[in-house]
Coordinates of C-alpha atoms in Angstrom, one line a residue:
Chain B
X1 CA -142.9 -82.9 -228.9
X2 CA -142.3 -79.3 -227.9
X3 CA -146.3 -78.0 -227.7
X4 CA -148.7 -77.0 -225.2
X5 CA -152.0 -77.6 -226.7
X6 CA -155.0 -75.5 -225.5
X7 CA -158.6 -76.2 -226.4
X8 CA -161.0 -74.9 -227.2
X9 CA -159.6 -71.9 -229.0
X10 CA -162.5 -70.2 -228.6
X11 CA -165.8 -70.1 -226.2
X12 CA -168.5 -68.1 -225.8
X13 CA -170.8 -68.6 -222.6
X14 CA -173.3 -67.1 -220.5
X15 CA -173.2 -66.2 -217.2
X16 CA -174.8 -69.2 -215.9
X17 CA -173.0 -71.8 -217.8
X18 CA -170.2 -74.0 -216.6
X19 CA -167.7 -74.8 -218.7
X20 CA -163.7 -75.7 -218.6
X21 CA -160.4 -74.8 -220.5
X22 CA -158.1 -77.8 -221.1
X23 CA -154.3 -77.8 -221.4
X24 CA -151.8 -80.4 -222.4
X25 CA -148.6 -80.6 -222.4
X26 CA -146.1 -84.2 -223.1
X27 CA -142.5 -82.4 -222.5
X28 CA -142.0 -83.8 -218.9
X29 CA -142.1 -80.2 -217.5
X30 CA -143.4 -80.5 -213.6
X31 CA -145.2 -76.6 -213.7
X32 CA -147.9 -75.7 -215.3
X33 CA -149.7 -72.3 -215.0
X34 CA -152.7 -70.3 -215.9
X35 CA -152.5 -66.7 -217.2
X36 CA -155.3 -64.4 -218.2
X37 CA -154.6 -61.7 -220.8
X38 CA -157.2 -58.8 -221.9
X39 CA -156.0 -56.7 -225.1
X40 CA -153.3 -54.8 -225.2
X41 CA -152.5 -55.7 -221.7
X42 CA -149.7 -58.4 -220.4
X43 CA -150.2 -61.5 -219.3
X44 CA -151.6 -62.1 -215.5
X45 CA -150.6 -64.7 -213.3
X46 CA -153.5 -66.5 -212.0
X47 CA -152.4 -70.4 -210.5
X48 CA -149.4 -72.0 -210.8
X49 CA -149.2 -76.0 -210.1
X50 CA -145.7 -77.6 -209.3
X51 CA -145.5 -81.3 -209.0
X52 CA -149.3 -81.3 -209.5
X53 CA -149.8 -79.4 -206.5
X54 CA -151.5 -76.4 -206.5
X55 CA -148.5 -73.7 -205.1
X56 CA -149.9 -70.2 -206.2
X57 CA -153.1 -68.7 -205.9
X58 CA -153.1 -65.2 -206.9
X59 CA -156.0 -64.3 -205.4
X60 CA -158.4 -65.8 -208.0
X61 CA -162.2 -65.4 -207.8
X62 CA -163.4 -69.0 -206.7
X63 CA -165.9 -68.7 -210.2
X64 CA -162.6 -70.0 -211.5
X65 CA -161.6 -73.7 -210.4
X66 CA -158.3 -75.0 -211.5
X67 CA -157.4 -79.0 -211.5
X68 CA -154.3 -80.8 -212.5
X69 CA -155.4 -84.5 -212.9
X70 CA -151.9 -85.3 -214.2
X71 CA -148.4 -83.8 -214.6
X72 CA -149.2 -83.7 -218.4
X73 CA -152.8 -82.1 -217.8
X74 CA -154.1 -78.9 -216.5
X75 CA -157.9 -77.7 -216.8
X76 CA -159.5 -74.6 -215.4
X77 CA -163.4 -75.0 -214.8
X78 CA -165.7 -71.8 -215.2
X79 CA -168.7 -71.0 -213.1
X80 CA -170.8 -68.2 -213.0
X81 CA -168.5 -66.2 -214.8
X82 CA -168.9 -62.0 -215.3
X83 CA -168.8 -60.1 -218.7
X84 CA -165.4 -58.8 -217.3
X85 CA -163.7 -62.0 -217.3
X86 CA -164.0 -62.1 -221.1
X87 CA -160.1 -62.5 -222.0
X88 CA -157.4 -64.8 -223.5
X89 CA -156.4 -67.3 -221.1
X90 CA -153.3 -68.8 -221.7
X91 CA -151.9 -71.8 -220.3
X92 CA -148.3 -72.7 -219.7
X93 CA -145.3 -75.1 -218.9
X94 CA -142.0 -75.0 -217.6
X95 CA -139.5 -77.5 -216.4
X96 CA -139.8 -76.2 -212.6
X97 CA -137.2 -76.1 -210.4
X98 CA -135.0 -73.2 -211.1
X99 CA -135.5 -73.4 -214.8
X100 CA -137.2 -70.6 -216.0
X101 CA -138.3 -70.3 -219.9
X102 CA -142.2 -71.2 -219.9
X103 CA -143.8 -72.4 -223.0
X104 CA -146.8 -70.8 -223.4
X105 CA -150.3 -72.6 -225.5
X106 CA -151.7 -70.4 -227.8
X107 CA -154.6 -69.6 -225.7
X108 CA -158.5 -69.9 -225.5
X109 CA -160.3 -66.9 -225.9
X110 CA -163.4 -66.9 -223.6
X111 CA -166.2 -64.3 -223.8
X112 CA -169.2 -63.8 -221.2
X113 CA -172.4 -62.7 -222.3
Chain W
X1 CA -144.9 -58.6 -204.5
X2 CA -142.6 -57.9 -207.3
X3 CA -143.5 -54.9 -209.7
X4 CA -142.1 -54.3 -213.3
X5 CA -142.3 -51.5 -215.0
X6 CA -141.6 -51.1 -218.9
X7 CA -140.6 -48.1 -221.0
X8 CA -141.6 -47.0 -223.7
X9 CA -145.0 -47.8 -224.3
X10 CA -144.6 -47.5 -228.2
X11 CA -141.2 -47.2 -229.5
X12 CA -141.1 -46.5 -233.8
X13 CA -137.7 -46.9 -235.0
X14 CA -136.4 -47.3 -238.8
X15 CA -135.7 -50.6 -240.6
X16 CA -132.2 -50.7 -239.7
X17 CA -131.9 -48.8 -236.8
X18 CA -131.6 -49.9 -233.1
X19 CA -134.0 -50.2 -230.4
X20 CA -133.7 -50.2 -226.9
X21 CA -136.8 -51.3 -224.5
X22 CA -135.7 -50.7 -220.8
X23 CA -137.3 -52.4 -217.3
X24 CA -137.1 -51.9 -213.5
X25 CA -138.3 -54.5 -211.2
X26 CA -139.0 -54.0 -207.2
X27 CA -138.1 -57.4 -205.5
X28 CA -134.4 -57.6 -204.8
X29 CA -135.0 -61.2 -204.8
X30 CA -135.8 -61.3 -208.6
X31 CA -133.1 -63.6 -210.2
X32 CA -134.6 -64.5 -213.4
X33 CA -135.3 -62.0 -216.4
X34 CA -136.8 -63.1 -219.7
X35 CA -138.5 -60.9 -222.8
X36 CA -141.3 -62.1 -224.9
X37 CA -142.1 -61.1 -228.0
X38 CA -145.7 -61.6 -228.7
X39 CA -147.2 -60.7 -232.4
X40 CA -150.9 -60.0 -232.7
X41 CA -153.1 -62.7 -232.2
X42 CA -150.4 -65.3 -231.0
X43 CA -148.9 -67.1 -228.1
X44 CA -145.8 -64.7 -226.1
X45 CA -142.8 -66.4 -227.3
X46 CA -139.2 -66.4 -225.6
X47 CA -137.1 -64.5 -227.6
X48 CA -133.9 -64.0 -224.5
X49 CA -133.6 -64.4 -220.8
X50 CA -130.7 -63.5 -218.3
X51 CA -130.4 -64.0 -214.5
X52 CA -129.0 -62.6 -211.9
X53 CA -125.5 -63.8 -212.1
X54 CA -125.0 -62.4 -215.6
X55 CA -124.0 -59.1 -216.9
X56 CA -125.4 -59.8 -220.3
X57 CA -126.3 -61.8 -223.0
X58 CA -126.5 -61.8 -226.7
X59 CA -127.9 -63.7 -229.3
X60 CA -127.6 -62.5 -232.6
X61 CA -129.3 -59.2 -232.9
X62 CA -130.8 -59.4 -229.7
X63 CA -129.1 -58.5 -226.5
X64 CA -130.3 -58.0 -222.9
X65 CA -127.9 -56.4 -219.8
X66 CA -129.1 -56.5 -216.2
X67 CA -127.8 -54.3 -213.6
X68 CA -129.0 -55.9 -210.5
X69 CA -127.8 -52.6 -208.4
X70 CA -129.9 -50.4 -210.3
X71 CA -132.7 -53.2 -210.5
X72 CA -132.8 -52.4 -214.1
X73 CA -132.3 -54.4 -217.3
X74 CA -132.8 -53.4 -221.1
X75 CA -133.5 -54.9 -224.5
X76 CA -131.2 -54.2 -227.3
X77 CA -132.3 -54.8 -230.6
X78 CA -130.2 -53.8 -233.4
X79 CA -130.5 -53.9 -237.3
X80 CA -134.2 -53.8 -237.0
X81 CA -136.5 -55.7 -239.5
X82 CA -140.3 -55.2 -240.4
X83 CA -140.5 -58.8 -238.8
X84 CA -139.5 -57.5 -235.4
X85 CA -142.5 -55.4 -235.2
X86 CA -144.8 -56.9 -232.2
X87 CA -145.4 -56.6 -228.5
X88 CA -142.4 -56.9 -226.5
X89 CA -143.0 -57.8 -222.4
X90 CA -140.1 -57.9 -219.8
X91 CA -140.8 -60.2 -216.8
X92 CA -138.9 -60.7 -213.6
X93 CA -139.3 -63.6 -211.1
X94 CA -137.9 -64.8 -207.9
X95 CA -137.7 -68.4 -208.5
X96 CA -135.8 -68.8 -211.4
X97 CA -139.0 -68.6 -213.4
X98 CA -140.7 -71.7 -211.7
X99 CA -143.0 -69.4 -209.9
X100 CA -144.5 -67.9 -212.5
X101 CA -143.3 -64.6 -214.0
X102 CA -144.3 -60.8 -213.3
X103 CA -144.7 -59.1 -216.6
X104 CA -144.0 -55.5 -217.7
X105 CA -146.9 -53.5 -219.6
X106 CA -145.2 -54.1 -222.9
X107 CA -143.9 -52.0 -225.6
X108 CA -145.4 -51.9 -229.0
X109 CA -142.3 -51.9 -231.2
X110 CA -143.0 -50.5 -234.8
X111 CA -140.4 -50.8 -237.6
X112 CA -140.8 -48.0 -240.2
X113 CA -139.8 -49.5 -243.6

């Protein structure tokens, strides 16, 4: 299995809602990432988990809350988002430990009304 | 932090011609330089990568060159085909990729039939 699976593929939420994005990989990768991508822009790093511990938080607002329940799963909890948070949220994984290739999921397209 | 500049933003070439995309990076500690291809509505996919201990790498019609002194790396695609049309992102990382990637702004490559 060489896939990173993200659910849901599409999500529409209001500014007062609480929702979660989920990501799963079964490649034995020990590093997992959340990226945000706006239209016609590059992916922007949000969070890095290494061996299930949060190692990098790129000054992301607290309305985004990551969670890594185990080495195969990564969640992004969303609360009180703003319309400008509408974007494609990409999960990725890598072997970690200086092995570079990132494997991206198909993304969750989020619309905040 | 790392800053990656990418040029040009749009590149149109005739089918069969070569295409060259250039990137510069700012952090001399960066040691991993991948290139990703992203087709419309799809996830970024790694097409080639290079590490700082190598000056050039080839994979069929695709090659990447790295000049560490100038902090400059380039993607070369020869004998371009219609399916090469996509957005290409260069990226850089100082942790071999495990710390996440900083992407350039992207190049929209258009292959004219």
